[in-house]
XYZ file of C-alpha atoms in Angstrom:
588
model
C -42.576 -45.251 1.125
C -42.272 -41.731 2.539
C -46.052 -41.422 2.928
C -46.192 -44.825 4.601
C -43.564 -43.787 7.148
C -45.373 -40.508 7.735
C -48.574 -42.466 8.181
C -46.949 -44.627 10.826
C -45.587 -41.520 12.537
C -49.020 -39.882 12.639
C -50.648 -43.048 13.981
C -48.056 -43.194 16.760
C -48.462 -39.434 17.325
C -52.246 -39.773 17.677
C -51.979 -42.797 19.956
C -49.344 -41.306 22.213
C -51.278 -38.052 22.361
C -54.479 -39.728 23.510
C -55.983 -39.333 26.954
C -54.225 -42.559 27.995
C -50.784 -41.728 26.594
C -47.867 -39.812 27.993
C -47.060 -37.364 25.191
C -48.805 -34.039 24.871
C -51.774 -33.913 22.512
C -51.526 -31.496 19.575
C -52.946 -27.990 19.591
C -55.387 -27.118 16.804
C -55.863 -23.784 15.060
C -58.930 -23.843 12.796
C -59.164 -20.798 10.501
C -62.219 -19.951 8.381
C -62.141 -17.198 5.778
C -65.638 -15.896 5.083
C -66.744 -16.242 1.430
C -63.344 -17.116 -0.056
C -63.496 -18.714 -3.505
C -61.531 -21.864 -4.299
C -58.912 -19.794 -6.136
C -58.724 -16.731 -3.862
C -55.578 -17.774 -1.947
C -52.264 -17.323 -3.714
C -51.507 -21.034 -3.406
C -54.627 -21.702 -5.488
C -53.825 -19.063 -8.117
C -55.482 -15.959 -6.640
C -54.348 -12.392 -7.256
C -54.113 -11.371 -3.587
C -50.802 -11.722 -1.765
C -51.304 -14.390 0.931
C -47.750 -15.459 1.852
C -48.660 -16.908 5.251
C -51.466 -19.102 3.937
C -49.264 -20.083 0.990
C -46.450 -21.057 3.359
C -48.822 -23.389 5.188
C -49.666 -24.986 1.832
C -45.955 -25.374 1.033
C -45.319 -27.039 4.383
C -48.553 -29.008 4.496
C -51.337 -30.520 2.409
C -53.373 -28.585 -0.163
C -56.823 -30.067 -0.798
C -58.465 -29.423 -4.173
C -61.844 -31.168 -3.935
C -63.390 -30.092 -0.622
C -67.110 -29.303 -0.732
C -68.960 -27.067 1.706
C -72.603 -26.073 1.695
C -73.314 -22.943 -0.365
C -74.079 -20.699 2.635
C -72.456 -19.608 5.862
C -74.379 -20.864 8.916
C -75.093 -24.232 7.306
C -71.389 -24.736 6.575
C -70.271 -23.587 10.020
C -72.702 -25.964 11.703
C -71.314 -28.787 9.560
C -67.710 -27.726 10.223
C -67.966 -27.612 14.021
C -70.105 -30.728 14.517
C -68.994 -33.076 11.728
C -72.700 -33.569 10.945
C -74.881 -32.916 7.937
C -76.231 -29.398 8.389
C -79.806 -30.653 8.934
C -78.721 -32.928 11.777
C -76.947 -29.855 13.208
C -80.181 -27.797 13.077
C -79.367 -25.646 10.057
C -81.215 -26.826 6.951
C -81.007 -23.197 5.808
C -79.845 -19.864 7.144
C -82.287 -17.756 9.218
C -82.423 -14.923 6.701
C -84.051 -17.064 3.958
C -86.171 -19.426 6.073
C -89.876 -19.677 5.079
C -92.435 -19.768 7.924
C -93.439 -23.344 7.024
C -89.984 -24.584 8.072
C -89.374 -22.492 11.188
C -88.830 -24.587 14.287
C -89.093 -27.876 12.411
C -86.513 -30.606 13.110
C -83.402 -29.726 11.146
C -84.488 -26.071 10.894
C -84.325 -24.881 14.507
C -81.528 -22.399 13.708
C -79.599 -23.572 16.749
C -77.517 -26.644 17.559
C -79.909 -29.307 18.906
C -79.184 -31.713 21.798
C -76.706 -34.357 20.714
C -75.136 -32.175 18.001
C -71.878 -31.746 19.867
C -69.231 -29.383 18.594
C -65.654 -30.577 18.317
C -64.899 -28.064 21.090
C -67.239 -29.933 23.434
C -65.526 -33.232 22.636
C -62.059 -31.744 23.070
C -63.016 -30.048 26.335
C -64.133 -33.400 27.726
C -60.632 -34.670 26.884
C -58.926 -31.808 28.739
C -58.492 -29.193 25.998
C -58.914 -25.466 26.583
C -60.967 -23.941 23.796
C -61.156 -20.440 22.353
C -63.090 -18.753 19.590
C -63.048 -15.306 18.015
C -65.014 -14.036 15.008
C -68.306 -14.997 13.405
C -70.598 -17.464 15.198
C -74.033 -17.264 13.469
C -75.216 -20.509 15.090
C -77.810 -19.222 17.519
C -78.055 -16.449 20.083
C -79.101 -16.005 23.666
C -78.855 -18.360 26.637
C -77.697 -21.843 25.717
C -76.860 -21.005 22.121
C -73.502 -19.209 22.211
C -69.950 -20.643 22.060
C -69.624 -20.810 25.860
C -72.581 -23.210 25.778
C -70.885 -25.417 23.185
C -67.465 -26.206 24.627
C -65.575 -22.896 24.335
C -63.935 -21.528 27.487
C -63.509 -18.019 26.093
C -65.011 -16.377 23.043
C -65.558 -12.995 21.470
C -68.053 -13.471 18.650
C -70.452 -11.844 16.239
C -73.843 -13.523 16.292
C -75.006 -12.421 12.845
C -74.318 -13.275 9.228
C -72.046 -10.242 8.986
C -71.418 -6.689 10.126
C -69.335 -3.625 9.381
C -65.579 -4.307 9.529
C -64.674 -0.849 10.870
C -67.505 0.010 13.257
C -70.020 -1.598 15.553
C -73.012 -1.360 13.263
C -75.184 -3.691 11.185
C -74.770 -4.207 7.471
C -78.338 -5.109 6.467
C -81.795 -3.969 7.627
C -82.403 -7.553 8.825
C -80.274 -6.613 11.857
C -80.948 -3.745 14.232
C -77.386 -3.802 15.557
C -74.123 -5.725 15.320
C -74.493 -8.233 18.176
C -71.042 -9.002 19.589
C -70.726 -11.241 22.661
C -67.812 -12.039 24.948
C -68.115 -15.223 26.994
C -71.871 -15.222 26.479
C -72.495 -11.595 27.468
C -73.358 -8.692 25.171
C -70.313 -6.497 24.673
C -68.984 -3.673 22.510
C -66.064 -3.044 20.195
C -63.069 -0.745 20.722
C -62.846 2.542 18.820
C -59.840 1.403 16.748
C -61.598 -1.737 15.549
C -60.837 -3.481 12.260
C -62.310 -6.969 12.103
C -59.328 -9.093 11.035
C -56.920 -7.265 13.351
C -59.207 -7.444 16.361
C -60.181 -11.095 15.851
C -56.521 -12.161 15.899
C -55.485 -9.837 18.728
C -58.345 -11.051 20.917
C -57.423 -14.681 20.348
C -53.787 -13.946 21.116
C -54.853 -12.268 24.373
C -56.753 -15.406 25.369
C -53.767 -17.618 24.540
C -51.304 -15.354 26.352
C -53.463 -15.275 29.478
C -53.392 -19.081 29.626
C -49.899 -19.631 28.241
C -48.623 -21.174 31.484
C -51.269 -23.902 31.373
C -50.187 -27.380 30.297
C -53.392 -28.418 28.546
C -53.403 -28.332 24.740
C -55.687 -25.813 23.046
C -58.243 -25.699 20.271
C -58.589 -22.227 18.725
C -61.308 -21.397 16.193
C -60.614 -18.182 14.265
C -63.684 -17.322 12.198
C -62.784 -14.203 10.214
C -65.627 -11.984 9.032
C -63.565 -10.911 6.007
C -64.100 -11.048 3.093
C -67.867 -10.962 3.679
C -69.831 -7.889 2.560
C -69.479 -5.020 3.117
C -66.062 -5.508 1.515
C -63.732 -3.221 3.484
C -59.958 -3.028 3.969
C -57.197 -0.644 5.069
C -56.136 1.565 2.186
C -52.497 0.438 2.295
C -53.616 -3.045 1.269
C -56.183 -1.964 -1.303
C -54.043 0.478 -3.297
C -51.748 -2.178 -4.782
C -54.707 -3.886 -6.497
C -56.378 -0.808 -8.005
C -55.064 -1.619 -11.490
C -55.374 -5.408 -11.197
C -59.033 -5.610 -12.164
C -59.420 -2.556 -14.408
C -59.814 -4.725 -17.512
C -62.974 -6.261 -16.109
C -64.662 -9.418 -14.898
C -64.353 -11.353 -18.138
C -60.569 -11.061 -18.254
C -60.238 -11.943 -14.580
C -62.347 -15.032 -15.173
C -60.240 -16.117 -18.160
C -57.014 -15.630 -16.203
C -58.314 -17.778 -13.357
C -59.417 -20.450 -15.844
C -55.907 -20.502 -17.301
C -54.254 -20.672 -13.877
C -56.641 -23.413 -12.770
C -55.434 -25.552 -15.661
C -51.785 -24.726 -15.016
C -52.134 -25.703 -11.352
C -54.132 -28.834 -12.110
C -57.264 -27.599 -10.329
C -59.150 -27.910 -13.607
C -58.740 -30.531 -16.318
C -56.659 -29.107 -19.157
C -58.909 -28.008 -21.990
C -62.095 -28.275 -19.922
C -64.634 -25.608 -20.764
C -65.352 -22.756 -18.393
C -68.789 -22.554 -16.806
C -71.440 -20.659 -18.709
C -72.366 -17.252 -17.258
C -76.114 -16.944 -16.593
C -77.996 -14.158 -18.363
C -78.857 -12.816 -14.897
C -75.209 -11.825 -14.345
C -74.407 -8.350 -15.747
C -71.820 -8.058 -18.505
C -68.813 -5.819 -17.991
C -69.279 -3.863 -21.219
C -72.875 -3.069 -20.181
C -71.624 -1.028 -17.207
C -71.049 2.696 -17.339
C -67.434 3.917 -16.895
C -68.311 5.016 -13.352
C -69.818 1.607 -12.553
C -66.743 -0.115 -13.956
C -64.475 1.932 -11.671
C -66.540 0.977 -8.614
C -66.687 -2.690 -9.689
C -62.920 -2.884 -10.256
C -62.342 -0.999 -7.005
C -64.574 -3.439 -5.120
C -62.492 -6.374 -6.355
C -59.344 -4.476 -5.347
C -60.721 -3.952 -1.837
C -61.661 -7.654 -1.604
C -58.083 -8.584 -2.513
C -56.782 -6.039 0.004
C -59.052 -7.458 2.710
C -57.706 -10.938 2.010
C -54.102 -9.744 2.195
C -54.863 -7.913 5.453
C -56.398 -11.093 6.854
C -53.345 -13.089 5.824
C -51.037 -10.538 7.492
C -52.955 -10.838 10.761
C -52.864 -14.630 10.556
C -49.097 -14.300 10.045
C -48.846 -12.372 13.319
C -50.712 -15.153 15.113
C -48.399 -17.788 13.631
C -45.390 -15.685 14.656
C -46.723 -15.565 18.230
C -47.108 -19.356 18.284
C -43.510 -19.704 17.147
C -42.204 -17.164 19.680
C -44.093 -18.847 22.521
C -42.881 -22.328 21.574
C -46.352 -23.627 20.688
C -46.108 -23.725 16.900
C -44.282 -27.048 16.588
C -47.142 -28.783 18.391
C -49.967 -27.008 16.529
C -51.923 -28.411 13.579
C -53.341 -25.561 11.479
C -56.345 -25.895 9.177
C -57.442 -23.092 6.830
C -60.650 -23.209 4.800
C -63.687 -21.199 3.618
C -67.377 -21.602 4.436
C -68.639 -21.290 0.852
C -67.865 -19.677 -2.495
C -67.707 -15.931 -3.223
C -70.649 -13.653 -2.393
C -72.653 -12.587 -5.448
C -75.209 -10.398 -3.709
C -75.101 -6.619 -3.609
C -77.615 -4.748 -1.412
C -76.566 -1.444 -2.981
C -79.079 -0.593 -5.678
C -81.753 -2.758 -4.046
C -84.626 -1.790 -1.749
C -82.042 -1.799 1.073
C -80.152 1.200 -0.333
C -82.138 3.893 1.561
C -81.448 2.009 4.800
C -77.730 1.821 3.938
C -77.592 5.551 3.234
C -79.478 6.258 6.474
C -76.711 4.337 8.284
C -74.031 6.518 6.714
C -72.833 4.226 3.940
C -71.665 5.470 0.543
C -69.759 4.406 -2.566
C -67.404 7.295 -3.042
C -64.432 6.330 -5.193
C -62.106 8.357 -2.972
C -62.860 6.253 0.142
C -63.450 2.779 -1.292
C -63.203 0.163 1.435
C -62.613 2.656 4.231
C -64.907 3.622 7.105
C -68.408 4.301 5.781
C -67.765 2.618 2.437
C -70.155 -0.131 1.403
C -68.893 -2.418 -1.351
C -69.705 -5.838 -2.769
C -68.176 -7.602 -5.757
C -71.668 -8.566 -6.930
C -72.658 -11.410 -9.217
C -70.244 -10.306 -11.936
C -67.264 -10.220 -9.600
C -68.315 -13.447 -7.872
C -68.679 -15.223 -11.207
C -65.134 -14.132 -12.064
C -63.808 -15.097 -8.625
C -65.263 -18.571 -9.116
C -63.165 -18.634 -12.280
C -64.026 -21.637 -14.386
C -66.585 -22.969 -11.880
C -70.340 -22.481 -12.090
C -72.062 -19.829 -9.968
C -71.140 -18.751 -6.428
C -72.383 -18.477 -2.837
C -76.034 -19.452 -2.166
C -75.960 -21.789 -5.179
C -75.140 -25.489 -5.389
C -73.049 -25.065 -8.520
C -69.373 -25.890 -8.002
C -68.512 -22.211 -7.546
C -70.715 -22.113 -4.465
C -69.558 -25.366 -2.889
C -65.960 -26.141 -3.883
C -63.649 -24.364 -1.434
C -59.975 -24.447 -0.363
C -58.526 -26.440 2.517
C -54.954 -26.449 3.780
C -53.707 -28.595 6.676
C -50.216 -28.175 8.110
C -48.427 -29.089 11.309
C -46.588 -31.872 13.143
C -46.747 -35.155 11.284
C -48.554 -33.670 8.269
C -46.826 -34.392 4.902
C -45.232 -31.304 3.353
C -45.891 -29.794 -0.037
C -48.351 -32.414 -1.242
C -51.771 -32.153 -2.835
C -54.922 -34.150 -2.118
C -57.379 -34.439 -5.009
C -59.806 -36.838 -3.312
C -63.410 -35.737 -2.725
C -63.866 -34.459 0.833
C -66.446 -32.385 2.702
C -66.488 -29.740 5.407
C -68.142 -32.312 7.703
C -64.866 -34.262 7.612
C -62.927 -31.605 9.555
C -64.336 -32.359 13.021
C -63.781 -36.152 12.747
C -60.236 -35.447 11.538
C -59.445 -33.258 14.546
C -61.151 -35.796 16.767
C -58.863 -38.597 15.534
C -55.698 -36.498 15.538
C -56.427 -35.650 19.173
C -56.716 -39.350 19.944
C -60.395 -39.186 20.979
C -62.891 -42.041 20.588
C -64.857 -41.904 17.340
C -68.232 -42.149 19.110
C -69.478 -40.447 22.254
C -72.425 -41.636 24.307
C -75.387 -39.291 23.896
C -73.925 -37.531 20.860
C -75.116 -37.888 17.284
C -72.447 -39.908 15.408
C -70.349 -38.044 12.849
C -71.724 -38.077 9.325
C -68.371 -36.803 8.058
C -65.287 -38.997 7.967
C -61.769 -38.522 9.248
C -59.233 -37.432 6.649
C -56.395 -39.126 8.539
C -56.285 -42.056 6.047
C -55.673 -39.510 3.273
C -53.122 -37.607 5.344
C -51.200 -40.745 6.222
C -51.307 -42.233 2.736
C -53.198 -45.290 3.979
C -55.915 -44.588 1.427
C -56.389 -42.556 -1.735
C -59.984 -41.665 -0.820
C -62.395 -41.453 2.118
C -65.533 -41.852 -0.007
C -65.651 -44.747 -2.454
C -66.642 -44.247 -6.087
C -69.975 -45.936 -5.431
C -70.872 -43.908 -2.333
C -73.329 -41.036 -2.630
C -72.860 -37.833 -0.607
C -75.760 -35.372 -0.497
C -76.090 -31.660 0.215
C -79.133 -29.436 0.573
C -79.462 -25.832 1.721
C -82.736 -23.961 1.259
C -83.530 -25.929 -1.897
C -80.041 -25.631 -3.364
C -79.279 -29.322 -3.666
C -76.537 -31.637 -4.908
C -75.551 -35.268 -4.760
C -72.018 -36.478 -5.548
C -71.123 -40.046 -6.481
C -67.788 -40.851 -8.023
C -67.252 -38.699 -11.119
C -70.874 -37.568 -11.246
C -72.901 -34.810 -9.688
C -76.677 -34.377 -9.642
C -77.516 -30.742 -8.965
C -80.398 -28.292 -8.708
C -79.817 -24.537 -8.561
C -82.631 -22.098 -7.874
C -83.417 -18.606 -9.203
C -82.337 -15.876 -9.558
C -79.286 -17.458 -11.205
C -80.599 -21.026 -11.623
C -83.860 -22.471 -12.939
C -84.728 -25.244 -10.414
C -84.027 -27.994 -12.981
C -82.200 -31.142 -11.869
C -79.114 -31.685 -14.030
C -76.409 -34.335 -14.269
C -72.713 -33.650 -14.859
C -69.476 -35.577 -15.026
C -67.467 -33.167 -12.896
C -64.245 -35.061 -13.492
C -64.402 -34.370 -17.226
C -66.600 -31.271 -17.020
C -65.822 -29.422 -13.741
C -67.456 -26.280 -15.142
C -70.834 -28.072 -15.308
C -71.404 -27.131 -18.928
C -72.792 -30.343 -20.469
C -75.986 -31.741 -18.941
C -76.024 -35.548 -19.291
C -79.669 -35.982 -18.286
C -80.825 -36.984 -21.762
C -77.850 -39.172 -22.672
C -77.699 -40.951 -19.281
C -81.309 -41.121 -18.013
C -80.815 -44.324 -16.004
C -77.891 -42.840 -14.075
C -79.859 -39.680 -13.389
C -82.814 -41.718 -12.142
C -80.513 -43.731 -9.893
C -78.915 -40.602 -8.440
C -82.330 -39.002 -7.929
C -83.299 -42.029 -5.844
C -80.040 -41.706 -3.907
C -80.819 -38.047 -3.258
C -84.294 -38.890 -1.955
C -82.790 -41.455 0.403
C -80.313 -38.837 1.634
C -83.088 -36.236 2.081
C -85.235 -38.670 4.077
C -82.271 -39.730 6.205
C -81.295 -36.230 7.362
C -84.752 -34.619 7.279
C -84.638 -32.277 4.284
C -87.888 -30.307 3.944
C -88.938 -29.248 0.481
C -89.597 -25.560 -0.040
C -93.231 -24.410 -0.066
C -94.856 -23.880 -3.492
C -93.968 -20.537 -5.038
C -90.956 -19.982 -2.782
C -88.704 -17.206 -4.029
C -85.548 -16.521 -2.059
C -85.395 -12.768 -2.752
C -89.058 -12.353 -1.857
C -88.537 -14.393 1.333
C -85.560 -12.265 2.373
C -87.713 -9.163 1.879
C -90.558 -10.651 3.936
C -88.233 -11.776 6.721
C -86.511 -8.393 6.770
C -89.852 -6.571 6.875
C -90.924 -8.731 9.808
C -87.659 -7.904 11.593
C -88.085 -4.185 10.953
C -91.584 -4.328 12.392
C -90.238 -6.212 15.408
C -87.551 -3.571 15.939
C -89.500 -0.410 15.227
C -93.220 -1.065 15.790
C -93.448 1.292 18.778
C -91.974 4.067 16.654
C -94.261 3.236 13.749
C -97.313 3.332 16.000
C -96.145 6.526 17.694
C -95.413 8.276 14.397
C -98.680 6.991 12.942
C -100.530 8.274 16.009
C -98.933 11.694 15.681
C -99.698 11.759 11.954
C -103.320 10.764 12.545
C -103.664 13.355 15.317
C -102.127 16.009 13.073
C -104.456 15.128 10.211
C -107.417 15.147 12.582
C -106.344 18.547 13.895
C -105.961 19.927 10.386
C -109.371 18.522 9.491
C -110.920 20.134 12.553
C -109.344 23.493 11.745
C -110.538 23.293 8.151
C -114.036 22.373 9.308
C -114.131 25.363 11.678
C -112.848 27.699 9.008
C -115.487 26.413 6.606
C -118.285 26.966 9.162
C -117.102 30.515 9.887
C -116.998 31.309 6.213
C -120.461 29.906 5.775
C -121.792 31.980 8.691
C -120.269 35.138 7.201
C -121.976 34.488 3.924
């Protein structure tokens, strides 16, 4: 009865807030945490203190079955457009793209015509739109936020960057490309990513506070993406939390997942691939750095939450909070990569990075939780970012604000593509726009209002594909393929209702169902334009090739100049040796 009344209230709220109504439309604050696992927030059982995010969960809806893509740009394209990532131009991320796919439909690495962002739709309806943080959806003229519906923006157009300084974090990038309102800009000296991202958004809001139009604000934090960095006052409290290692952290999260109902009681934890290092195989020094890295990640999350709390406090002080719907989510599961110890390490050291225990997470520190830490952060789920196992795709979502039920949980299957249609409906906008590609995601308003217990029926198939990492969900079942280095490219079938850890492959016992789902996946792939990877594709090799090509693009004049000097020097030495030899011969 209560949900029904709330549903009626929201319907009235949406109608009266439409372009034809009299009441003011709601504001929207969309918050994305970079690489947060399903269980990283306190409300989901995480170790980090996140009181502001937890408060939103207490006063709103906590979703337990949202699926994203397993990588950043693909998820962000889906989030902002409400489209499958291929229809939004991002069948993969630029860093792993093979040459055979570059520029192909669905792999343009920019939002194509007709793939409208929710900001564009809201702007057409009179909203003022702002963005701060990570963009990663194209660069240059026509491809930045100002070209996709945002009035003001201060964004990073890269997969990541240093959180303390204006410098790149991988050799794939020559610099950290920050843009304000479409123009290349630079960071202040006292920069820390989470603090600056919130302060910049607040400055935009304050400058326009006297305006009557509602706002849409997209806060795309770069934390807790690698390099994992945080102010020391946040990190110190977690130094002892992870000292007993990855395995114990993973078991604790498995236990909490069952206690909170995120995981079926008694369900088996995911198996850890042999490619993931074991805690007891690390040296004592390596264990200290690994535990410290997890502590810094927790500190970075708490710091992010504190900054979000300041933004919420500003909305309350300025009288805008009561008319603001807030959504908090993550783009994918936890990051399992670690450039330190790879071929990138000399480049990192050249850029002043280190792993000194005394300065973990501070300026110049380069940390990553690695595959061991990411496997633990995923808790009972299988794998992590860049993989289509549940640990890479199942992420948190909290929605709170006017008309949203308080303190309830939604266990229905949902996707990141559903966020834009949800905002669209809550703003009272028409579902379809002439010239725009129709949403592939669905509005969550029926779930929010209690009008329905699901948005996808048990017989409906929902597909995902990102650089060969592929999955298809239908009812209780999931068909999935994970690639090396942590997968083996084999298609497997799981009942994720009974076996959320993906531990028991049903391919042999249910061959007809697997065949049916394979056909459903092929139909999905044809519909959105999935391109299969070229024979012999290896993601780590492709990253190396793409990075090498970038380095050549950045530094070829220097390489040629240095090579020329070296050749001239060798020629000069050869000439001198030849002369000396002739003189010696003449003397003899």
